[in-house]
PDB file of C-alpha atoms in Angstrom:
ATOM      1  CA  LYS A   1      17.228 -11.211  13.875  1.00  0.00           C
ATOM      2  CA  PRO A   2      19.444  -9.166  13.929  1.00  0.00           C
ATOM      3  CA  HIS A   3      17.564  -7.170  11.275  1.00  0.00           C
ATOM      4  CA  ALA A   4      14.283  -6.800  13.184  1.00  0.00           C
ATOM      5  CA  GLU A   5      12.165  -7.953  16.112  1.00  0.00           C
ATOM      6  CA  TYR A   6       9.401 -10.463  15.543  1.00  0.00           C
ATOM      7  CA  GLU A   7       6.713 -12.620  17.096  1.00  0.00           C
ATOM      8  CA  VAL A   8       4.470 -15.469  15.959  1.00  0.00           C
ATOM      9  CA  ASP A   9       0.793 -15.113  16.856  1.00  0.00           C
ATOM     10  CA  PRO A  10      -1.567 -18.001  17.784  1.00  0.00           C
ATOM     11  CA  LEU A  11      -2.687 -18.491  14.164  1.00  0.00           C
ATOM     12  CA  GLY A  12       0.891 -18.716  12.905  1.00  0.00           C
ATOM     13  CA  ASN A  13       1.310 -15.251  11.393  1.00  0.00           C
ATOM     14  CA  LEU A  14       4.882 -13.979  11.590  1.00  0.00           C
ATOM     15  CA  LEU A  15       4.764 -10.313  12.666  1.00  0.00           C
ATOM     16  CA  VAL A  16       7.991  -8.396  12.135  1.00  0.00           C
ATOM     17  CA  PHE A  17       8.835  -4.961  13.521  1.00  0.00           C
ATOM     18  CA  LYS A  18      11.499  -3.160  11.475  1.00  0.00           C
ATOM     19  CA  LYS A  19      12.988   0.017  12.907  1.00  0.00           C
ATOM     20  CA  GLY A  20      13.724   2.676  10.306  1.00  0.00           C
ATOM     21  CA  LYS A  21      15.949   5.731  10.408  1.00  0.00           C
ATOM     22  CA  ASN A  22      12.955   7.875  11.371  1.00  0.00           C
ATOM     23  CA  ARG A  23       9.716   7.458  13.253  1.00  0.00           C
ATOM     24  CA  ALA A  24       6.696   7.409  10.951  1.00  0.00           C
ATOM     25  CA  LYS A  25       3.700   9.718  11.324  1.00  0.00           C
ATOM     26  CA  ASN A  26       1.385   6.830  10.435  1.00  0.00           C
ATOM     27  CA  LYS A  27       1.705   3.133  11.153  1.00  0.00           C
ATOM     28  CA  VAL A  28       2.133   1.268   7.885  1.00  0.00           C
ATOM     29  CA  MET A  29       1.593  -2.484   7.619  1.00  0.00           C
ATOM     30  CA  LEU A  30       3.012  -4.546   4.774  1.00  0.00           C
ATOM     31  CA  ALA A  31       1.475  -7.973   4.238  1.00  0.00           C
ATOM     32  CA  ALA A  32       2.283 -11.036   2.150  1.00  0.00           C
ATOM     33  CA  HIS A  33       0.874 -14.495   2.709  1.00  0.00           C
ATOM     34  CA  ILE A  34       3.090 -17.538   3.231  1.00  0.00           C
ATOM     35  CA  ASP A  35       0.515 -20.283   2.716  1.00  0.00           C
ATOM     36  CA  GLU A  36      -0.137 -21.916  -0.647  1.00  0.00           C
ATOM     37  CA  VAL A  37      -2.871 -23.981  -2.266  1.00  0.00           C
ATOM     38  CA  GLY A  38      -2.757 -27.722  -1.736  1.00  0.00           C
ATOM     39  CA  ILE A  39      -4.694 -30.852  -0.835  1.00  0.00           C
ATOM     40  CA  ILE A  40      -5.791 -32.656   2.318  1.00  0.00           C
ATOM     41  CA  VAL A  41      -6.329 -36.416   2.688  1.00  0.00           C
ATOM     42  CA  CYS A  42      -9.928 -37.418   3.438  1.00  0.00           C
ATOM     43  CA  PHE A  43     -10.224 -41.169   2.744  1.00  0.00           C
ATOM     44  CA  ALA A  44      -8.270 -44.286   1.792  1.00  0.00           C
ATOM     45  CA  GLU A  45      -9.684 -46.892  -0.575  1.00  0.00           C
ATOM     46  CA  LYS A  46      -9.202 -50.590   0.221  1.00  0.00           C
ATOM     47  CA  SER A  47      -6.771 -50.655  -2.700  1.00  0.00           C
ATOM     48  CA  GLY A  48      -4.525 -48.071  -1.005  1.00  0.00           C
ATOM     49  CA  PHE A  49      -5.385 -45.110  -3.212  1.00  0.00           C
ATOM     50  CA  LEU A  50      -6.121 -41.853  -1.375  1.00  0.00           C
ATOM     51  CA  ARG A  51      -9.069 -39.532  -1.854  1.00  0.00           C
ATOM     52  CA  PHE A  52      -8.617 -35.850  -1.055  1.00  0.00           C
ATOM     53  CA  ALA A  53     -10.093 -32.368  -0.964  1.00  0.00           C
ATOM     54  CA  THR A  54      -8.421 -29.160  -2.116  1.00  0.00           C
ATOM     55  CA  VAL A  55      -7.176 -26.478   0.257  1.00  0.00           C
ATOM     56  CA  GLY A  56      -7.686 -23.226  -1.608  1.00  0.00           C
ATOM     57  CA  GLY A  57      -8.733 -22.784  -5.219  1.00  0.00           C
ATOM     58  CA  ILE A  58      -7.236 -25.420  -7.517  1.00  0.00           C
ATOM     59  CA  ASP A  59      -8.646 -26.294 -10.924  1.00  0.00           C
ATOM     60  CA  PRO A  60      -8.842 -30.118 -11.082  1.00  0.00           C
ATOM     61  CA  LYS A  61      -7.303 -30.035 -14.573  1.00  0.00           C
ATOM     62  CA  VAL A  62      -3.947 -28.780 -13.219  1.00  0.00           C
ATOM     63  CA  LEU A  63      -3.763 -31.738 -10.816  1.00  0.00           C
ATOM     64  CA  LEU A  64      -3.780 -34.505 -13.404  1.00  0.00           C
ATOM     65  CA  GLY A  65      -0.596 -36.602 -13.337  1.00  0.00           C
ATOM     66  CA  ARG A  66       1.158 -34.301 -10.874  1.00  0.00           C
ATOM     67  CA  GLU A  67       3.650 -35.320  -8.220  1.00  0.00           C
ATOM     68  CA  ILE A  68       2.361 -34.473  -4.748  1.00  0.00           C
ATOM     69  CA  VAL A  69       4.576 -34.076  -1.700  1.00  0.00           C
ATOM     70  CA  PHE A  70       2.926 -34.455   1.703  1.00  0.00           C
ATOM     71  CA  GLU A  71       3.949 -32.484   4.761  1.00  0.00           C
ATOM     72  CA  ASN A  72       5.629 -35.591   6.236  1.00  0.00           C
ATOM     73  CA  GLY A  73       7.731 -36.124   3.111  1.00  0.00           C
ATOM     74  CA  VAL A  74       5.731 -38.950   1.537  1.00  0.00           C
ATOM     75  CA  LYS A  75       5.358 -38.561  -2.231  1.00  0.00           C
ATOM     76  CA  GLY A  76       2.554 -39.591  -4.532  1.00  0.00           C
ATOM     77  CA  VAL A  77       1.112 -39.090  -8.006  1.00  0.00           C
ATOM     78  CA  THR A  78      -2.416 -37.948  -8.835  1.00  0.00           C
ATOM     79  CA  GLY A  79      -4.401 -40.274 -11.051  1.00  0.00           C
ATOM     80  CA  LEU A  80      -7.650 -40.639 -12.998  1.00  0.00           C
ATOM     81  CA  ALA A  81      -9.356 -43.579 -14.687  1.00  0.00           C
ATOM     82  CA  PRO A  82      -7.564 -44.431 -17.992  1.00  0.00           C
ATOM     83  CA  VAL A  83      -9.020 -42.679 -21.027  1.00  0.00           C
ATOM     84  CA  HIS A  84      -9.714 -45.963 -22.855  1.00  0.00           C
ATOM     85  CA  LEU A  85     -12.010 -47.026 -19.989  1.00  0.00           C
ATOM     86  CA  LEU A  86     -14.067 -43.838 -20.024  1.00  0.00           C
ATOM     87  CA  LYS A  87     -17.476 -43.615 -21.644  1.00  0.00           C
ATOM     88  CA  GLU A  88     -17.766 -41.330 -24.668  1.00  0.00           C
ATOM     89  CA  ASP A  89     -19.568 -38.593 -22.728  1.00  0.00           C
ATOM     90  CA  GLU A  90     -16.884 -38.743 -20.020  1.00  0.00           C
ATOM     91  CA  LYS A  91     -13.960 -38.249 -22.420  1.00  0.00           C
ATOM     92  CA  ASN A  92     -14.882 -34.641 -23.142  1.00  0.00           C
ATOM     93  CA  LYS A  93     -15.830 -33.808 -19.569  1.00  0.00           C
ATOM     94  CA  ALA A  94     -13.434 -31.970 -17.268  1.00  0.00           C
ATOM     95  CA  PRO A  95     -12.632 -34.110 -14.207  1.00  0.00           C
ATOM     96  CA  GLU A  96     -13.856 -33.195 -10.762  1.00  0.00           C
ATOM     97  CA  ILE A  97     -11.810 -33.536  -7.581  1.00  0.00           C
ATOM     98  CA  SER A  98     -13.984 -36.501  -6.593  1.00  0.00           C
ATOM     99  CA  ASP A  99     -12.809 -38.306  -9.749  1.00  0.00           C
ATOM    100  CA  LEU A 100      -9.138 -38.041  -8.799  1.00  0.00           C
ATOM    101  CA  TYR A 101      -7.024 -40.048  -6.384  1.00  0.00           C
ATOM    102  CA  ILE A 102      -3.416 -40.079  -5.175  1.00  0.00           C
ATOM    103  CA  ASP A 103      -1.228 -43.143  -5.649  1.00  0.00           C
ATOM    104  CA  ILE A 104       1.511 -43.403  -2.990  1.00  0.00           C
ATOM    105  CA  GLY A 105       2.353 -47.002  -3.834  1.00  0.00           C
ATOM    106  CA  ALA A 106       0.389 -48.467  -0.924  1.00  0.00           C
ATOM    107  CA  ASN A 107      -1.287 -51.884  -1.190  1.00  0.00           C
ATOM    108  CA  SER A 108      -4.117 -51.345   1.308  1.00  0.00           C
ATOM    109  CA  ASP A 109      -6.027 -48.666   3.164  1.00  0.00           C
ATOM    110  CA  THR A 110      -4.183 -49.520   6.376  1.00  0.00           C
ATOM    111  CA  GLU A 111      -0.797 -49.184   4.705  1.00  0.00           C
ATOM    112  CA  ALA A 112      -1.834 -45.906   3.070  1.00  0.00           C
ATOM    113  CA  LEU A 113      -3.141 -44.341   6.279  1.00  0.00           C
ATOM    114  CA  ASN A 114      -0.090 -45.444   8.233  1.00  0.00           C
ATOM    115  CA  ALA A 115       2.004 -43.486   5.749  1.00  0.00           C
ATOM    116  CA  VAL A 116      -0.385 -40.571   5.275  1.00  0.00           C
ATOM    117  CA  PRO A 117      -3.009 -40.242   8.046  1.00  0.00           C
ATOM    118  CA  LEU A 118      -6.315 -38.489   7.475  1.00  0.00           C
ATOM    119  CA  GLY A 119      -5.905 -34.730   7.638  1.00  0.00           C
ATOM    120  CA  THR A 120      -2.376 -34.783   6.208  1.00  0.00           C
ATOM    121  CA  THR A 121      -1.800 -31.934   3.789  1.00  0.00           C
ATOM    122  CA  GLY A 122       0.301 -31.840   0.661  1.00  0.00           C
ATOM    123  CA  THR A 123       1.048 -29.717  -2.363  1.00  0.00           C
ATOM    124  CA  PHE A 124       2.830 -29.750  -5.709  1.00  0.00           C
ATOM    125  CA  ALA A 125       6.401 -31.021  -5.786  1.00  0.00           C
ATOM    126  CA  GLN A 126       9.035 -28.332  -5.375  1.00  0.00           C
ATOM    127  CA  LYS A 127      10.257 -26.570  -8.460  1.00  0.00           C
ATOM    128  CA  LEU A 128      11.900 -23.241  -9.220  1.00  0.00           C
ATOM    129  CA  GLU A 129      13.832 -22.424 -12.367  1.00  0.00           C
ATOM    130  CA  GLU A 130      14.586 -19.537 -14.656  1.00  0.00           C
ATOM    131  CA  PHE A 131      13.785 -19.940 -18.341  1.00  0.00           C
ATOM    132  CA  GLY A 132      13.238 -18.021 -21.549  1.00  0.00           C
ATOM    133  CA  ASP A 133      13.803 -14.283 -21.618  1.00  0.00           C
ATOM    134  CA  GLY A 134      13.921 -13.364 -17.932  1.00  0.00           C
ATOM    135  CA  LEU A 135      11.075 -15.560 -16.704  1.00  0.00           C
ATOM    136  CA  VAL A 136      10.877 -17.785 -13.643  1.00  0.00           C
ATOM    137  CA  ALA A 137       8.637 -20.840 -13.151  1.00  0.00           C
ATOM    138  CA  GLY A 138       7.747 -22.593  -9.923  1.00  0.00           C
ATOM    139  CA  ARG A 139       5.078 -23.496  -7.465  1.00  0.00           C
ATOM    140  CA  ALA A 140       3.573 -20.958  -5.042  1.00  0.00           C
ATOM    141  CA  LEU A 141       4.969 -17.809  -6.635  1.00  0.00           C
ATOM    142  CA  ASP A 142       1.647 -16.668  -5.158  1.00  0.00           C
ATOM    143  CA  ASP A 143       2.876 -15.520  -2.707  1.00  0.00           C
ATOM    144  CA  ARG A 144       6.552 -16.371  -2.359  1.00  0.00           C
ATOM    145  CA  ILE A 145       7.145 -13.261  -4.444  1.00  0.00           C
ATOM    146  CA  GLY A 146       5.543 -10.984  -1.843  1.00  0.00           C
ATOM    147  CA  ALA A 147       7.399 -12.721   0.977  1.00  0.00           C
ATOM    148  CA  ALA A 148      10.719 -12.345  -0.870  1.00  0.00           C
ATOM    149  CA  ILE A 149      10.170  -8.612  -1.352  1.00  0.00           C
ATOM    150  CA  MET A 150       9.405  -8.162   2.350  1.00  0.00           C
ATOM    151  CA  LEU A 151      12.470 -10.181   3.367  1.00  0.00           C
ATOM    152  CA  ASP A 152      14.591  -7.898   1.202  1.00  0.00           C
ATOM    153  CA  LEU A 153      13.068  -4.856   2.933  1.00  0.00           C
ATOM    154  CA  ILE A 154      13.852  -6.350   6.344  1.00  0.00           C
ATOM    155  CA  ARG A 155      17.493  -6.833   5.364  1.00  0.00           C
ATOM    156  CA  SER A 156      17.706  -3.276   4.029  1.00  0.00           C
ATOM    157  CA  GLU A 157      17.940   0.095   5.747  1.00  0.00           C
ATOM    158  CA  THR A 158      14.485   1.692   5.649  1.00  0.00           C
ATOM    159  CA  GLU A 159      13.630   5.363   5.956  1.00  0.00           C
ATOM    160  CA  TYR A 160      10.744   4.803   8.364  1.00  0.00           C
ATOM    161  CA  ASP A 161       9.512   2.178  10.803  1.00  0.00           C
ATOM    162  CA  LEU A 162       7.629  -0.704   9.220  1.00  0.00           C
ATOM    163  CA  THR A 163       5.503  -3.544  10.501  1.00  0.00           C
ATOM    164  CA  LEU A 164       5.446  -6.547   8.205  1.00  0.00           C
ATOM    165  CA  ALA A 165       2.996  -9.448   8.434  1.00  0.00           C
ATOM    166  CA  PHE A 166       3.800 -12.788   6.841  1.00  0.00           C
ATOM    167  CA  THR A 167       0.260 -14.126   6.973  1.00  0.00           C
ATOM    168  CA  VAL A 168      -1.285 -17.598   6.977  1.00  0.00           C
ATOM    169  CA  GLN A 169      -4.527 -19.023   5.549  1.00  0.00           C
ATOM    170  CA  GLU A 170      -4.947 -16.439   2.806  1.00  0.00           C
ATOM    171  CA  GLU A 171      -5.896 -19.150   0.320  1.00  0.00           C
ATOM    172  CA  VAL A 172      -8.857 -20.238   2.452  1.00  0.00           C
ATOM    173  CA  GLY A 173     -10.349 -16.811   3.100  1.00  0.00           C
ATOM    174  CA  ALA A 174      -7.675 -14.324   4.210  1.00  0.00           C
ATOM    175  CA  ARG A 175      -8.056 -15.516   7.804  1.00  0.00           C
ATOM    176  CA  GLY A 176      -4.571 -14.880   9.124  1.00  0.00           C
ATOM    177  CA  ALA A 177      -4.607 -11.298   7.863  1.00  0.00           C
ATOM    178  CA  ALA A 178      -7.664 -10.533   9.990  1.00  0.00           C
ATOM    179  CA  ALA A 179      -5.817 -11.472  13.178  1.00  0.00           C
ATOM    180  CA  ALA A 180      -2.621  -9.740  12.068  1.00  0.00           C
ATOM    181  CA  ALA A 181      -4.386  -6.473  11.260  1.00  0.00           C
ATOM    182  CA  PHE A 182      -6.209  -6.563  14.600  1.00  0.00           C
ATOM    183  CA  SER A 183      -2.872  -6.942  16.435  1.00  0.00           C
ATOM    184  CA  ILE A 184      -1.021  -4.303  14.445  1.00  0.00           C
ATOM    185  CA  ALA A 185      -3.892  -1.780  14.128  1.00  0.00           C
ATOM    186  CA  PRO A 186      -2.276   0.068  11.195  1.00  0.00           C
ATOM    187  CA  ASP A 187      -3.316   3.353   9.632  1.00  0.00           C
ATOM    188  CA  TYR A 188      -2.345   2.158   6.150  1.00  0.00           C
ATOM    189  CA  ALA A 189      -1.613  -1.242   4.640  1.00  0.00           C
ATOM    190  CA  ILE A 190       0.224  -2.358   1.512  1.00  0.00           C
ATOM    191  CA  VAL A 191      -0.501  -5.907   0.387  1.00  0.00           C
ATOM    192  CA  LEU A 192       2.214  -7.488  -1.771  1.00  0.00           C
ATOM    193  CA  GLU A 193       0.834 -10.253  -3.971  1.00  0.00           C
ATOM    194  CA  ALA A 194       0.932 -12.156  -7.231  1.00  0.00           C
ATOM    195  CA  THR A 195      -2.102 -11.944  -9.492  1.00  0.00           C
ATOM    196  CA  THR A 196      -3.433 -13.653 -12.579  1.00  0.00           C
ATOM    197  CA  ALA A 197      -1.932 -12.534 -15.866  1.00  0.00           C
ATOM    198  CA  ALA A 198      -3.853 -13.749 -18.902  1.00  0.00           C
ATOM    199  CA  ASP A 199      -1.481 -12.292 -21.505  1.00  0.00           C
ATOM    200  CA  ILE A 200      -1.495 -15.517 -23.486  1.00  0.00           C
ATOM    201  CA  ILE A 201      -2.770 -16.660 -26.868  1.00  0.00           C
ATOM    202  CA  ASP A 202      -6.497 -16.594 -27.656  1.00  0.00           C
ATOM    203  CA  VAL A 203      -7.322 -14.217 -24.789  1.00  0.00           C
ATOM    204  CA  PRO A 204      -8.795 -10.866 -25.941  1.00  0.00           C
ATOM    205  CA  GLU A 205      -6.780  -7.868 -24.784  1.00  0.00           C
ATOM    206  CA  HIS A 206      -9.594  -6.549 -22.599  1.00  0.00           C
ATOM    207  CA  LYS A 207      -9.547  -9.816 -20.624  1.00  0.00           C
ATOM    208  CA  GLN A 208      -5.793 -10.112 -20.097  1.00  0.00           C
ATOM    209  CA  VAL A 209      -5.948  -8.396 -16.658  1.00  0.00           C
ATOM    210  CA  CYS A 210      -2.237  -7.474 -16.650  1.00  0.00           C
ATOM    211  CA  LYS A 211       0.911  -8.351 -18.575  1.00  0.00           C
ATOM    212  CA  LEU A 212       4.314  -9.728 -17.709  1.00  0.00           C
ATOM    213  CA  LYS A 213       7.224  -7.238 -17.914  1.00  0.00           C
ATOM    214  CA  ASN A 214       4.925  -4.227 -17.405  1.00  0.00           C
ATOM    215  CA  GLY A 215       5.636  -3.933 -13.679  1.00  0.00           C
ATOM    216  CA  ALA A 216       3.411  -4.212 -10.633  1.00  0.00           C
ATOM    217  CA  ALA A 217      -0.341  -4.456 -11.174  1.00  0.00           C
ATOM    218  CA  VAL A 218      -2.157  -1.886  -9.023  1.00  0.00           C
ATOM    219  CA  SER A 219      -5.720  -2.784  -8.013  1.00  0.00           C
ATOM    220  CA  PHE A 220      -8.659  -0.372  -8.021  1.00  0.00           C
ATOM    221  CA  MET A 221     -11.170  -3.081  -7.008  1.00  0.00           C
ATOM    222  CA  ASP A 222     -11.410  -6.840  -6.622  1.00  0.00           C
ATOM    223  CA  ASN A 223     -13.958  -9.257  -5.201  1.00  0.00           C
ATOM    224  CA  SER A 224     -12.993  -8.467  -1.613  1.00  0.00           C
ATOM    225  CA  THR A 225     -11.980  -4.785  -1.605  1.00  0.00           C
ATOM    226  CA  VAL A 226     -12.872  -1.439  -3.115  1.00  0.00           C
ATOM    227  CA  TYR A 227      -9.564   0.401  -2.893  1.00  0.00           C
ATOM    228  CA  PRO A 228      -9.321   4.130  -2.081  1.00  0.00           C
ATOM    229  CA  MET A 229      -8.945   5.818  -5.453  1.00  0.00           C
ATOM    230  CA  GLU A 230      -6.418   8.304  -4.072  1.00  0.00           C
ATOM    231  CA  LEU A 231      -4.096   5.422  -3.079  1.00  0.00           C
ATOM    232  CA  TYR A 232      -4.534   3.742  -6.461  1.00  0.00           C
ATOM    233  CA  GLU A 233      -3.679   6.987  -8.251  1.00  0.00           C
ATOM    234  CA  LEU A 234      -0.811   7.715  -5.841  1.00  0.00           C
ATOM    235  CA  ALA A 235       0.796   4.332  -6.494  1.00  0.00           C
ATOM    236  CA  LEU A 236       0.743   4.879 -10.256  1.00  0.00           C
ATOM    237  CA  LYS A 237       2.032   8.460  -9.871  1.00  0.00           C
ATOM    238  CA  VAL A 238       4.915   7.440  -7.606  1.00  0.00           C
ATOM    239  CA  ALA A 239       5.881   4.787 -10.161  1.00  0.00           C
ATOM    240  CA  GLU A 240       5.743   7.273 -13.040  1.00  0.00           C
ATOM    241  CA  ASP A 241       7.678   9.961 -11.150  1.00  0.00           C
ATOM    242  CA  ASN A 242      10.461   7.506 -10.306  1.00  0.00           C
ATOM    243  CA  GLY A 243      10.708   5.678 -13.621  1.00  0.00           C
ATOM    244  CA  ILE A 244       9.267   2.457 -12.204  1.00  0.00           C
ATOM    245  CA  LYS A 245       7.058   0.251 -14.345  1.00  0.00           C
ATOM    246  CA  ALA A 246       3.489  -0.193 -13.086  1.00  0.00           C
ATOM    247  CA  GLN A 247       0.121  -0.973 -14.611  1.00  0.00           C
ATOM    248  CA  PRO A 248      -3.525  -1.122 -13.562  1.00  0.00           C
ATOM    249  CA  LYS A 249      -4.943  -4.524 -12.701  1.00  0.00           C
ATOM    250  CA  ALA A 250      -7.614  -4.207 -15.362  1.00  0.00           C
ATOM    251  CA  ALA A 251     -10.246  -6.534 -13.929  1.00  0.00           C
ATOM    252  CA  VAL A 252     -12.515  -6.819 -10.926  1.00  0.00           C
ATOM    253  CA  ALA A 253     -11.639 -10.372  -9.959  1.00  0.00           C
ATOM    254  CA  GLY A 254     -10.051 -12.447  -7.229  1.00  0.00           C
ATOM    255  CA  GLY A 255      -9.236 -11.257  -3.751  1.00  0.00           C
ATOM    256  CA  ASN A 256      -6.415 -11.218  -1.231  1.00  0.00           C
ATOM    257  CA  ASP A 257      -5.468 -10.249   2.321  1.00  0.00           C
ATOM    258  CA  SER A 258      -6.711  -6.699   1.767  1.00  0.00           C
ATOM    259  CA  GLY A 259     -10.245  -8.062   2.078  1.00  0.00           C
ATOM    260  CA  SER A 260      -9.651  -8.737   5.771  1.00  0.00           C
ATOM    261  CA  ILE A 261      -7.208  -5.930   6.500  1.00  0.00           C
ATOM    262  CA  HIS A 262      -9.220  -2.980   5.179  1.00  0.00           C
ATOM    263  CA  LYS A 263     -12.211  -3.693   7.438  1.00  0.00           C
ATOM    264  CA  SER A 264     -10.205  -4.435  10.572  1.00  0.00           C
ATOM    265  CA  GLY A 265     -10.721  -2.268  13.671  1.00  0.00           C
ATOM    266  CA  LYS A 266     -11.842   1.224  12.729  1.00  0.00           C
ATOM    267  CA  GLY A 267     -10.914   0.560   9.092  1.00  0.00           C
ATOM    268  CA  VAL A 268      -7.561   0.569   7.301  1.00  0.00           C
ATOM    269  CA  ARG A 269      -6.736   2.401   4.076  1.00  0.00           C
ATOM    270  CA  THR A 270      -5.261  -0.344   1.931  1.00  0.00           C
ATOM    271  CA  ILE A 271      -3.624  -0.801  -1.476  1.00  0.00           C
ATOM    272  CA  THR A 272      -2.523  -3.999  -3.231  1.00  0.00           C
ATOM    273  CA  LEU A 273       0.525  -4.228  -5.496  1.00  0.00           C
ATOM    274  CA  SER A 274       0.731  -7.506  -7.399  1.00  0.00           C
ATOM    275  CA  VAL A 275       3.335  -9.151  -9.600  1.00  0.00           C
ATOM    276  CA  PRO A 276       1.687 -10.544 -12.767  1.00  0.00           C
ATOM    277  CA  CYS A 277       1.686 -14.346 -12.776  1.00  0.00           C
ATOM    278  CA  ARG A 278       0.606 -16.772 -15.501  1.00  0.00           C
ATOM    279  CA  TYR A 279      -0.871 -20.189 -14.624  1.00  0.00           C
ATOM    280  CA  ILE A 280      -1.445 -19.203 -10.994  1.00  0.00           C
ATOM    281  CA  HIS A 281      -2.336 -21.952  -8.488  1.00  0.00           C
ATOM    282  CA  SER A 282      -0.507 -24.586 -10.514  1.00  0.00           C
ATOM    283  CA  GLN A 283       2.829 -26.368 -10.291  1.00  0.00           C
ATOM    284  CA  ASN A 284       4.292 -23.984 -12.855  1.00  0.00           C
ATOM    285  CA  CYS A 285       3.390 -20.410 -12.008  1.00  0.00           C
ATOM    286  CA  VAL A 286       5.288 -18.077 -14.351  1.00  0.00           C
ATOM    287  CA  SER A 287       6.422 -14.508 -13.626  1.00  0.00           C
ATOM    288  CA  ALA A 288       8.994 -12.081 -14.989  1.00  0.00           C
ATOM    289  CA  VAL A 289      11.989 -11.450 -12.760  1.00  0.00           C
ATOM    290  CA  SER A 290      11.970  -7.789 -13.832  1.00  0.00           C
ATOM    291  CA  ASP A 291       8.441  -7.334 -12.456  1.00  0.00           C
ATOM    292  CA  ILE A 292       9.601  -8.530  -9.030  1.00  0.00           C
ATOM    293  CA  TYR A 293      12.348  -5.895  -8.974  1.00  0.00           C
ATOM    294  CA  GLU A 294       9.995  -3.189 -10.261  1.00  0.00           C
ATOM    295  CA  THR A 295       7.531  -4.000  -7.451  1.00  0.00           C
ATOM    296  CA  ARG A 296      10.326  -3.964  -4.868  1.00  0.00           C
ATOM    297  CA  ALA A 297      11.366  -0.524  -6.125  1.00  0.00           C
TER     298      ALA A 297
END
């Protein structure tokens, strides 16, 4: 408020109703998720080190030596057995989550669990900084970028009414979006996301998916949705007609809230627009600031 009306549903989705200058013929839902990948405490060793499971898809390799911040403010560092104590066959093996632990400086299991009880969640330490030629690095750009675009829309004057869903639990199966879409019952949905960009060294061009500084990546299919081809083509045409950068997401991979939204109720015609993001689901996601503005446009 005062920009729009809103409510929070039982799952924790924030549903926002933005009145435009005109009433819309169709109800359009915009969605961006506000959860991020992280960890959850499952066990404390007698020594005080914590064992954990991941919440969402995290490659164990990106967790090594990282600072973790728990929801209650306690900080810790992820650890692994020292390399000089590993057997030869273990040195060349990627670690598994079960091999890792979190050191919070506790001296016993009781001390550790008093500070961080079982079921406490945490994630990478906060970071956000601009660097290089117009790039930004930080945790959870997937999907702070989508949320930022929607917040900007809420603060702006819009031509038509909009319903915007800031969804929860996307990283564990697009669960919040299912409830949000059921409540809103839209005719069309636009999912605003970040998606993997593999435009880095040693990756063949046909596997790069999308590239930074080429605008929003428009999906034709992923692992959770087959998008209506007319919406895919319309998105690219609108971008071309208005001088906005856009590109196909040239891979059938991943998934997002559209997987739940498009099959809600009687069915919802859905499109996903994603900002390219390198090193996704790590402490240092990297995107181009220009792509965020192109997607907003």
